[in-house]
XYZ file of C-alpha atoms in Angstrom:
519
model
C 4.147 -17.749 27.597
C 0.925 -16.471 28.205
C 0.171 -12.501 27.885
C -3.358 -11.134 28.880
C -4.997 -7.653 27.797
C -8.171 -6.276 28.926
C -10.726 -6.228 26.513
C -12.003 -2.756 24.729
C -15.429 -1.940 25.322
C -18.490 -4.326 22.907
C -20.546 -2.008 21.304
C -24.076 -3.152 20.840
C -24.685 -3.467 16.945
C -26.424 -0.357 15.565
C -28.122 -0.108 12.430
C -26.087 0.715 9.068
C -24.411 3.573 8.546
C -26.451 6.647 10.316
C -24.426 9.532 8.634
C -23.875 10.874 5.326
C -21.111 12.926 4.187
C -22.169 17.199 5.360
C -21.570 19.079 2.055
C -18.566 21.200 1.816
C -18.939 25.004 1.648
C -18.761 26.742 -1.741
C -15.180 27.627 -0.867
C -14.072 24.204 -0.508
C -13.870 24.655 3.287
C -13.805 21.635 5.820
C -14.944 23.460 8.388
C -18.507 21.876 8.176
C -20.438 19.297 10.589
C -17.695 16.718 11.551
C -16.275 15.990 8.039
C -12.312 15.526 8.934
C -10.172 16.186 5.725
C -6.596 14.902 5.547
C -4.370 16.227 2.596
C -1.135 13.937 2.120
C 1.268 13.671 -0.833
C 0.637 10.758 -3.017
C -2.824 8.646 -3.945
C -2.745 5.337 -2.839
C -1.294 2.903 -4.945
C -4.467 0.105 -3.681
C -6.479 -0.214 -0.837
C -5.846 -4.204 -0.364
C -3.259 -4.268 2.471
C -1.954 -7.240 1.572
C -1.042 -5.478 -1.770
C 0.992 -2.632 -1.289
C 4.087 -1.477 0.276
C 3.132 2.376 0.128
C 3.359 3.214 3.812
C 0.683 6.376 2.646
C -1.769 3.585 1.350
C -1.236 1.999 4.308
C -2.402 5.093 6.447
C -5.611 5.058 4.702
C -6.535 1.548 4.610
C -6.618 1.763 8.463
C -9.635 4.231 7.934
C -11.641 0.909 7.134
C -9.791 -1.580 8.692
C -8.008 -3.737 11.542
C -5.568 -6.127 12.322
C -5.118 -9.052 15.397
C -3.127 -6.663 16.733
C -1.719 -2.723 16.226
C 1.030 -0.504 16.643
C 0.488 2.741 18.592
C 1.707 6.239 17.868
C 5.197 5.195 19.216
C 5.250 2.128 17.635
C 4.349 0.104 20.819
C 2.122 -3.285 20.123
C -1.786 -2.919 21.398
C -4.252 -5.610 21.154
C -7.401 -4.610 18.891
C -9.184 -7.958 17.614
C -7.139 -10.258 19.734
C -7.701 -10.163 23.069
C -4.791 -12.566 24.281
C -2.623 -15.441 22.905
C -0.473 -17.949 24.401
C 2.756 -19.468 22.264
C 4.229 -22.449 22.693
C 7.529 -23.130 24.525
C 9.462 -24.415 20.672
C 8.009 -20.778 19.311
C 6.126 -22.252 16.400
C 2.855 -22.397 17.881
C 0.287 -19.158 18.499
C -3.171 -19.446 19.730
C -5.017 -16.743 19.897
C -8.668 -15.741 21.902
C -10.490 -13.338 19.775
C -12.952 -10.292 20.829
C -16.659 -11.435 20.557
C -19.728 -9.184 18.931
C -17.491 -7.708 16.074
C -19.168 -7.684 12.530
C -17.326 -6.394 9.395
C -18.951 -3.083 8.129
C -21.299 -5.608 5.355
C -22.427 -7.536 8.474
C -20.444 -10.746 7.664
C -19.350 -12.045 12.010
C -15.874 -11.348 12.321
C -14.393 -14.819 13.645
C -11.582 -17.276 13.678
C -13.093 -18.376 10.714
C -12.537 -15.005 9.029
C -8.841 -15.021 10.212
C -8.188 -18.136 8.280
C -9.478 -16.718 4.995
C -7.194 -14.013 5.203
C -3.550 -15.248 5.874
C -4.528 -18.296 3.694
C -5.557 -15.593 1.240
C -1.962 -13.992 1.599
C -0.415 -17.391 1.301
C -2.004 -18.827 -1.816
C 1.154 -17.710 -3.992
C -1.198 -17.618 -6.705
C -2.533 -14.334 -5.696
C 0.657 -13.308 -5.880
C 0.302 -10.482 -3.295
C 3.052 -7.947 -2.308
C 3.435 -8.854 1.562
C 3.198 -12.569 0.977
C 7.305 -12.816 1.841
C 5.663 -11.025 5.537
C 4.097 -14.193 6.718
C 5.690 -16.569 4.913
C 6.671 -17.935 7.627
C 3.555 -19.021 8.573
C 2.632 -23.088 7.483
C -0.884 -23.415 8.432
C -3.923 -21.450 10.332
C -6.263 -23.512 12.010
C -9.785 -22.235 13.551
C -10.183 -23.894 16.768
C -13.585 -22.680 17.621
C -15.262 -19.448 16.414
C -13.506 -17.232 18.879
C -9.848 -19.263 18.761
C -7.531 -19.445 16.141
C -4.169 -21.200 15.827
C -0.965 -20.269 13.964
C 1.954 -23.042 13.060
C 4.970 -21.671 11.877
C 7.111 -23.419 9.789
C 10.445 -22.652 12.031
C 10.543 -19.757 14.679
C 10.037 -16.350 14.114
C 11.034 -13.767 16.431
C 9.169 -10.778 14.929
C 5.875 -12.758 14.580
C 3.781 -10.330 16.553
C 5.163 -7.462 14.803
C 4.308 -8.642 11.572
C 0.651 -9.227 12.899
C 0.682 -5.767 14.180
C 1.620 -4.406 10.659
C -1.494 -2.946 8.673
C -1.115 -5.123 5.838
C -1.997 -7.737 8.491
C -5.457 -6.547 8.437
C -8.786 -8.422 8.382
C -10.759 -8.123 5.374
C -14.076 -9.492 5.109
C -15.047 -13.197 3.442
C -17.777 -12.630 1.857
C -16.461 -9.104 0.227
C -13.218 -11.125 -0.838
C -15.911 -13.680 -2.706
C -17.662 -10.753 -4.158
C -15.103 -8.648 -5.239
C -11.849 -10.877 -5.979
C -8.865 -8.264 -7.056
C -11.430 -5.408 -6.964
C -11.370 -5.666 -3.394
C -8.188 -2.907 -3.872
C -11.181 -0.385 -4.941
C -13.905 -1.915 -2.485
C -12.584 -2.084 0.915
C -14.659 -4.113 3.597
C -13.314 -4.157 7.013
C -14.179 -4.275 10.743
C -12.660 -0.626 10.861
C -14.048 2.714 12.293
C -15.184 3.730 8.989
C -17.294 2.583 5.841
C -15.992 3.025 2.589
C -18.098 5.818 0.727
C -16.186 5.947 -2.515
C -12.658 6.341 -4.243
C -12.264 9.409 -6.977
C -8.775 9.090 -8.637
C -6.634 11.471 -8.061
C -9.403 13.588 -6.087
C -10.334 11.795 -2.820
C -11.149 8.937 -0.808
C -13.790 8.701 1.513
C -15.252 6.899 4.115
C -18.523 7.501 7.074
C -18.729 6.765 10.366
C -19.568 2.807 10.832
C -22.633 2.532 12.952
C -22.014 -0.697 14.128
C -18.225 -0.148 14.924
C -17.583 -2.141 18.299
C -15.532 -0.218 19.950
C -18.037 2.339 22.054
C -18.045 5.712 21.341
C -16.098 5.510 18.175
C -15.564 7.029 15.715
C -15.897 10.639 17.335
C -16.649 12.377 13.693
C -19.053 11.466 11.055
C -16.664 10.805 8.347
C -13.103 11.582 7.100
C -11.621 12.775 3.656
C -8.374 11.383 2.275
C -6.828 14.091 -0.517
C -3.605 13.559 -2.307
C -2.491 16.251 -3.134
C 1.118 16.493 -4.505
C 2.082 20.048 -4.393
C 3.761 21.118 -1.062
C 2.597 24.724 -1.024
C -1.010 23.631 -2.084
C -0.874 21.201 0.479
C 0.140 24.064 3.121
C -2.352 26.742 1.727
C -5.313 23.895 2.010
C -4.515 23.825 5.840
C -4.336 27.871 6.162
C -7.781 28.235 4.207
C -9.663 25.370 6.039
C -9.521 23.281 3.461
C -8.293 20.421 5.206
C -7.974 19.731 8.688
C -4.922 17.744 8.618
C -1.581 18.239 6.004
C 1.273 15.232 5.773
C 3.998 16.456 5.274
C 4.307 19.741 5.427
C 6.641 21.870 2.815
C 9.601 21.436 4.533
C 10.674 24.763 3.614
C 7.460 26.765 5.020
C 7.803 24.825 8.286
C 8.990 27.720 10.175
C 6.338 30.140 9.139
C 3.376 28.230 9.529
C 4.151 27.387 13.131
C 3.488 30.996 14.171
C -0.043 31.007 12.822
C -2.067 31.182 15.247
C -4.752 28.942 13.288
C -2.438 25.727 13.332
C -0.504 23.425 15.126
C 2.629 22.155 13.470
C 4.534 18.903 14.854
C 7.544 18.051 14.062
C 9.286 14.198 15.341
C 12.037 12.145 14.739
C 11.414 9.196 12.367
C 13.053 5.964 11.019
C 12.212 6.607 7.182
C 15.927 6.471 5.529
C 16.174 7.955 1.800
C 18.411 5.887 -0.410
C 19.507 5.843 -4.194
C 19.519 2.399 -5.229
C 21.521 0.417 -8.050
C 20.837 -2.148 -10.390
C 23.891 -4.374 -9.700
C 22.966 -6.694 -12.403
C 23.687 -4.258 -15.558
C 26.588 -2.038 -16.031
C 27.946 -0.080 -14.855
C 26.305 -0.456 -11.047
C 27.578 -4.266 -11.071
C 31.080 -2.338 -10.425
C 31.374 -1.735 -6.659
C 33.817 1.028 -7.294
C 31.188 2.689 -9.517
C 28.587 2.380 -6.827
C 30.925 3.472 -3.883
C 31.807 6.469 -6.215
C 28.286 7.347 -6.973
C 28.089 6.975 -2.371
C 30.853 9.489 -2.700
C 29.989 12.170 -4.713
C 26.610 13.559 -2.831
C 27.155 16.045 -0.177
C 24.409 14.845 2.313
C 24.611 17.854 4.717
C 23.517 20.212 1.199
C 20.718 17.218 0.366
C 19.555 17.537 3.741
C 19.246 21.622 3.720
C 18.371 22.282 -0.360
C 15.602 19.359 -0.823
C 14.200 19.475 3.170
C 15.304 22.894 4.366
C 17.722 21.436 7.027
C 14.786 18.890 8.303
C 17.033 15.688 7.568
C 19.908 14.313 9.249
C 23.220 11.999 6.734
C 22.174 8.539 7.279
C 24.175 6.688 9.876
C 23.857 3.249 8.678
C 21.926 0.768 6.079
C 19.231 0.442 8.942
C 18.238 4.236 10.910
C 18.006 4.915 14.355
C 14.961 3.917 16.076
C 14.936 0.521 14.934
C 15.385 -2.845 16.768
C 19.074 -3.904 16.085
C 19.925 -1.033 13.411
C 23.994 -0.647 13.213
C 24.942 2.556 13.801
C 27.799 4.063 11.543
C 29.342 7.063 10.090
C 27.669 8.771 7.563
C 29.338 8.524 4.253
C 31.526 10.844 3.504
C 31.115 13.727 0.678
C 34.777 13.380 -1.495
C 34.361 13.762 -5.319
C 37.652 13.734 -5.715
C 37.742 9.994 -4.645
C 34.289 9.528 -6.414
C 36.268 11.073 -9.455
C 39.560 8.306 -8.886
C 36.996 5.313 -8.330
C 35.325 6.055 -11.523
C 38.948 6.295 -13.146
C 39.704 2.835 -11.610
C 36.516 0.786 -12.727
C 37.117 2.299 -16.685
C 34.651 5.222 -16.817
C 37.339 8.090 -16.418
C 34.764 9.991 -17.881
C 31.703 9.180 -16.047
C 28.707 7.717 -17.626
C 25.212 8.195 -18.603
C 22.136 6.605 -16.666
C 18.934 7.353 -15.881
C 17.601 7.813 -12.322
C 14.115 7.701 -11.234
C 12.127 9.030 -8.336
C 9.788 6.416 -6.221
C 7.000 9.307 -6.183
C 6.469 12.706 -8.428
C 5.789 15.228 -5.496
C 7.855 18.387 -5.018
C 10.043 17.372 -2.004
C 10.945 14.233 -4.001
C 11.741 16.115 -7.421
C 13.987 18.633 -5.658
C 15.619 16.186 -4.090
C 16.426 14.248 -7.628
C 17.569 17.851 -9.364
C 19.987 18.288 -6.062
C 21.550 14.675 -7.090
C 21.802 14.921 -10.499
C 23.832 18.344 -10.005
C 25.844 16.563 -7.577
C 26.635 13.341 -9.799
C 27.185 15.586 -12.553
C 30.311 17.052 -11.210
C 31.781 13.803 -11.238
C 30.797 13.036 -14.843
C 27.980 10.983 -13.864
C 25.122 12.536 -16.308
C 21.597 11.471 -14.765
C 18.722 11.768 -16.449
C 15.812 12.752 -13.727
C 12.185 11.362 -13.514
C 9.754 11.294 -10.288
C 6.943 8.373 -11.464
C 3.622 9.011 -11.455
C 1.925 5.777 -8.951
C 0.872 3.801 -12.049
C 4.342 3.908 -13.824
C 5.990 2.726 -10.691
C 3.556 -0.036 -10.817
C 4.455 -1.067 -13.985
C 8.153 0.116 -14.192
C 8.885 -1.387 -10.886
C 6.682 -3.460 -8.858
C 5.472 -6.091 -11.719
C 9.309 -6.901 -13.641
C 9.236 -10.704 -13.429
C 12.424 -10.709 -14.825
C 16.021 -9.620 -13.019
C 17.518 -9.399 -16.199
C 14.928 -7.082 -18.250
C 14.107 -5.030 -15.541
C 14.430 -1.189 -16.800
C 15.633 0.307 -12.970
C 19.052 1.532 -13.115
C 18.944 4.402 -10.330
C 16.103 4.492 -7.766
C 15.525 7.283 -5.508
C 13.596 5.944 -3.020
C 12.717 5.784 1.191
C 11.596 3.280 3.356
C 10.382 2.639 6.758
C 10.569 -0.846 8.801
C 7.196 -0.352 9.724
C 7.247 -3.625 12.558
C 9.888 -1.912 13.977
C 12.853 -4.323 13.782
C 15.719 -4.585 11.525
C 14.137 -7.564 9.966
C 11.867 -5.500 7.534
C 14.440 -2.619 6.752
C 16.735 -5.540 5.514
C 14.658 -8.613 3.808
C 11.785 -7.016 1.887
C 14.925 -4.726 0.214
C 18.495 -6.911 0.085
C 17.741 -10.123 0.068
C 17.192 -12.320 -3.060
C 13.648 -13.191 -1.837
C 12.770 -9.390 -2.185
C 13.111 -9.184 -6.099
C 10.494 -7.266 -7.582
C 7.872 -8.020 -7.976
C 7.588 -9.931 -4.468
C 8.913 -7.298 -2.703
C 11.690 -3.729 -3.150
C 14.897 -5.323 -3.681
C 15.317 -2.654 -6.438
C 19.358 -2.853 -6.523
C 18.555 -6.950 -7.060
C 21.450 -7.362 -4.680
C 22.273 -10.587 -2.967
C 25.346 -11.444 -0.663
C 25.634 -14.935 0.857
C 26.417 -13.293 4.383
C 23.329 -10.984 4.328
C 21.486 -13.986 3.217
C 22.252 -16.006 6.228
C 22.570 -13.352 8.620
C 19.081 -11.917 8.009
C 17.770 -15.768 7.990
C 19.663 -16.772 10.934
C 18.559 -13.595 13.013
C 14.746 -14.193 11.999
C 14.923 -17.728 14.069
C 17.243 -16.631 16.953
C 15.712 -16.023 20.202
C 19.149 -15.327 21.792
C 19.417 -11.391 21.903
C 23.423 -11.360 21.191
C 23.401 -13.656 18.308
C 20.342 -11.469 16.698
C 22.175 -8.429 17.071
C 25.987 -9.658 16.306
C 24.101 -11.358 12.714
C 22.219 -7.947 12.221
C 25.518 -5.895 12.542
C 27.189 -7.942 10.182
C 24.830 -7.616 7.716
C 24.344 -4.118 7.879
C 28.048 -4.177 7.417
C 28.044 -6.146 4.746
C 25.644 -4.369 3.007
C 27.652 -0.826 3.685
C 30.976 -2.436 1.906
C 29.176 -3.458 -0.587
C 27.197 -0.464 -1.454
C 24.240 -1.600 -3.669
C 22.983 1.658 -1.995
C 24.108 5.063 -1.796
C 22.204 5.936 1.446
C 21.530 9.310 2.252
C 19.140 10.791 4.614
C 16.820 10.228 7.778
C 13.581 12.763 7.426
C 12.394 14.348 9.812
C 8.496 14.669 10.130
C 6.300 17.503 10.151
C 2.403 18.160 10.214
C -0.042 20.355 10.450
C -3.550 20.538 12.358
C -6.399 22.860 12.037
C -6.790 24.084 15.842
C -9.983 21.961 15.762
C -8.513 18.811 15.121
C -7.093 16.557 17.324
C -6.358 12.502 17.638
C -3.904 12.746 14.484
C -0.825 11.509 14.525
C 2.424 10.489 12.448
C 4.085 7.446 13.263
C 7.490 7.391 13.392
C 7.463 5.213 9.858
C 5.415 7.481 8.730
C 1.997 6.144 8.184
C -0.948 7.890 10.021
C -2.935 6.960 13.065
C -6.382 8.293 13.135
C -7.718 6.326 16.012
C -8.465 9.002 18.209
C -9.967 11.510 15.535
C -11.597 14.329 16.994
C -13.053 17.635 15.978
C -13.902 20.217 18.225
């Protein structure tokens, strides 16, 4: 198969970085020069790609860099630094052409050599880096000439594209990777729109316009502002003031009011980001599925839906949502304490029990949520104590536990989004042995043999039926077995100063800034 896209526009190398950063009024306001600032909800956990499975610090480390390959605004594959490929007729082989004239922003020649240093960065299991299960598939990367570079894959593997079109599939350059090691997390080096200015914790990230960028006429503003900022109302009064341009996501709950400002524009879209409550199925009581299906039972998802997200949430209908390649579509659990009340009776806890149950981020949205569940488990006897984590804690608490058996996670509140768009990465980074922290976010440390093969057997399968008949299976599997009490699909809202445009939210929610404007 061979597949052909034109080429972007070169642009002829400029000097270094023409711009700096236009100082923000007294007020705060970012209504000055062409200084974009984008408030979202959490800091970014790192800004190595290849190191993090925050979708959020994903968003931002497309500010600096770029992948072979990109997904759009609707999740649709685009060619950036690859400019076509051919695969061989067994699947295992990928050759790719490369664009020409494209320099990282510290002048190092982007190239096939560059390419290699990358994925066999992500390979070398002694960096032990968070996506390295993503292209683990791949056995060797060979640079053919300085423009061609060829992938061998140890067996075939459907969603190979997608995975290059991920963001943690981005290029970072060689000789910053030399300089920096680790570090490169705080430095980030990349062929990207922007250069990376500088990273204040818990304040913001920045980066300026890269004068050499090759893509012609872009960026169309001088620099852009990342702020977390965890407080949904500040968040929304940041965006009425001026204060930021941009505001991801949007209190839920003051959705309706700010879209009759005249001042903004709010959007609001569909997504595939499912909200779950995992549970530790090696430690008691969750290795019970009775306890687990009860815990499924008692939460009212229509009431989670309207108290934590003010109605803009829809009962999960299935393991995998809507919107994604080969998700299953079911019935959303149903609310029934009364049989959450008999299961409990039936596994030995007539009583309930006591366990603790922990929030994958500490923003507002999220800690309603977690009060809303701990009311609801608590009139089934199932006493909860509540904590959102603050980034570094679920580092430590969650990410880096070598060990099954010590790790501390009982109940996990948590969301995730198969950002490649097929059911392969809502299922294997999450429920498959292989996806034990701190590889990947298998925080129920579930395993089943039929999800095992299933999810295996799908990833080699070119035949459509057998992909999806494997998929469903697992997906059913997983429902029986309930290592998850799933709960919700958000729905997404933003806001944009009238002056902004080019901003969007991807249906996983990360952020594509591509087409940044201001007026």
């Amino acid at each position: 198969m061979n597949t052909r896209f034109d080429p972007l526009s070169k642009r002829k190398a400029l000097a270094t970085c023409l711009l700096a950063f236009a100082s923000l009024t007294a007020a705060g306001s970012a209504w000055a020069a062409k200084d974009a600032v984008l408030a979202i909800n959490a800091e970014p956990d790192s800004l190595d790609p290849y190191n993090t499975n925050s979708t959020l610090a994903m968003a931002v480390t497309k500010t600096f860099y770029e992948g072979l390959f990109k997904f759009d605004k609707d999740l649709k594959i685009v060619p950036v630094l690859a400019e076509s490929y051919t695969v061989s007729p067994d699947g295992l082989v990928y050759t790719f052409k490369l664009r020409q004239g494209v320099k990282f922003q510290d002048g190092t020649d982007f190239n096939a050599d560059a390419v290699k240093a990358n994925i066999d960065r992500v390979l070398d299991q002694n960096n032990h880096l968070t996506r390295y299960a993503q292209f683990n598939r791949i056995a060797k990367v060979e640079a053919v000439d300085p423009y061609t570079v060829r992938f061998t894959l140890k067996e075939p593997f459907a969603p190979f594209l997608n995975s290059l079109a991920h963001p943690s599939a981005a290029m970072i350059s060689p000789t910053a990777l030399k300089k920096w090691g680790k570090d490169i997390a705080l430095h980030p080096v990349g062929t990207g729109p922007f250069t990376f200015v500088e990273w204040k914790h818990a304040d913001d990230i920045k980066g300026a316009k890269f004068g050499g960028y090759w893509h012609k006429g872009y960026p169309k503003v001088d620099a852009v502002t990342w702020k977390p900022v965890p407080e949904n109302s500040t968040r929304a009064a940041m965006l009425q003031t001026g204060e930021t341009d941009f505001a991801y996501p949007l209190p839920y709950e003051q959705a309706a009011s700010l879209s009759k400002s005249d001042k903004l524009n709010v959007i609001t879209r569909n997504s595939i980001i499912e909200r779950y409550i995992s549970m530790n199925v090696q430690h008691k009581p969750f290795d019970n599925v009775k306890v687990r299906q009860a815990v499924a039972y008692a939460i009212n998802r229509q009431a989670l839906a309207k108290v934590a997200f003010s109605g803009y949430a829809i009962p999960a209908e299935g393991i995998v949502p809507q919107g994604v390649a080969y998700a299953y579509k079911m019935q959303p659990w149903p609310y029934d304490p009364k049989k959450a009340k008999e299961l409990l009776k039936e596994a030995g806890y007539p009583n309930g029990f006591e366990a603790t149950l922990w929030g994958a981020y500490n923003d507002t949205t999220t800690l309603k949520a977690l009060q809303f569940l701990q009311q609801q488990l608590a009139q089934v006897g199932i006493k909860v104590k509540v904590r959102g984590l603050e980034p570094a804690e679920r580092t430590d608490l969650i990410q880096n536990q070598k060990d099954p058996a010590a790790a501390p996670v009982r109940m996990y509140y948590s969301g995730w989004s198969a950002s490649t768009g097929e059911a392969d990465w809502a299922l294997r980074p999450l429920l498959t042995k292989e996806a034990f922290p701190p590889v990947l976010y298998n925080t129920a440390y579930y395993t089943n043999p039929i999800v095992e093969k299933d999810v295996a057997g799908a990833l080699k399968s070119v035949d459509e039926k057998q992909k999806t008949d494997m998929y469903k299976e697992a997906q059913q599997q997983v429902w029986n077995d309930a290592p998850w009490a799933t709960l919700t699909t958000d729905k997404l809202i933003s806001g944009t100063s009238k002056r902004l445009s080019g901003v969007y939210v991807m249906p996983d929610g990360n952020i594509d800034i591509s087409d940044i404007a201001i007026k």
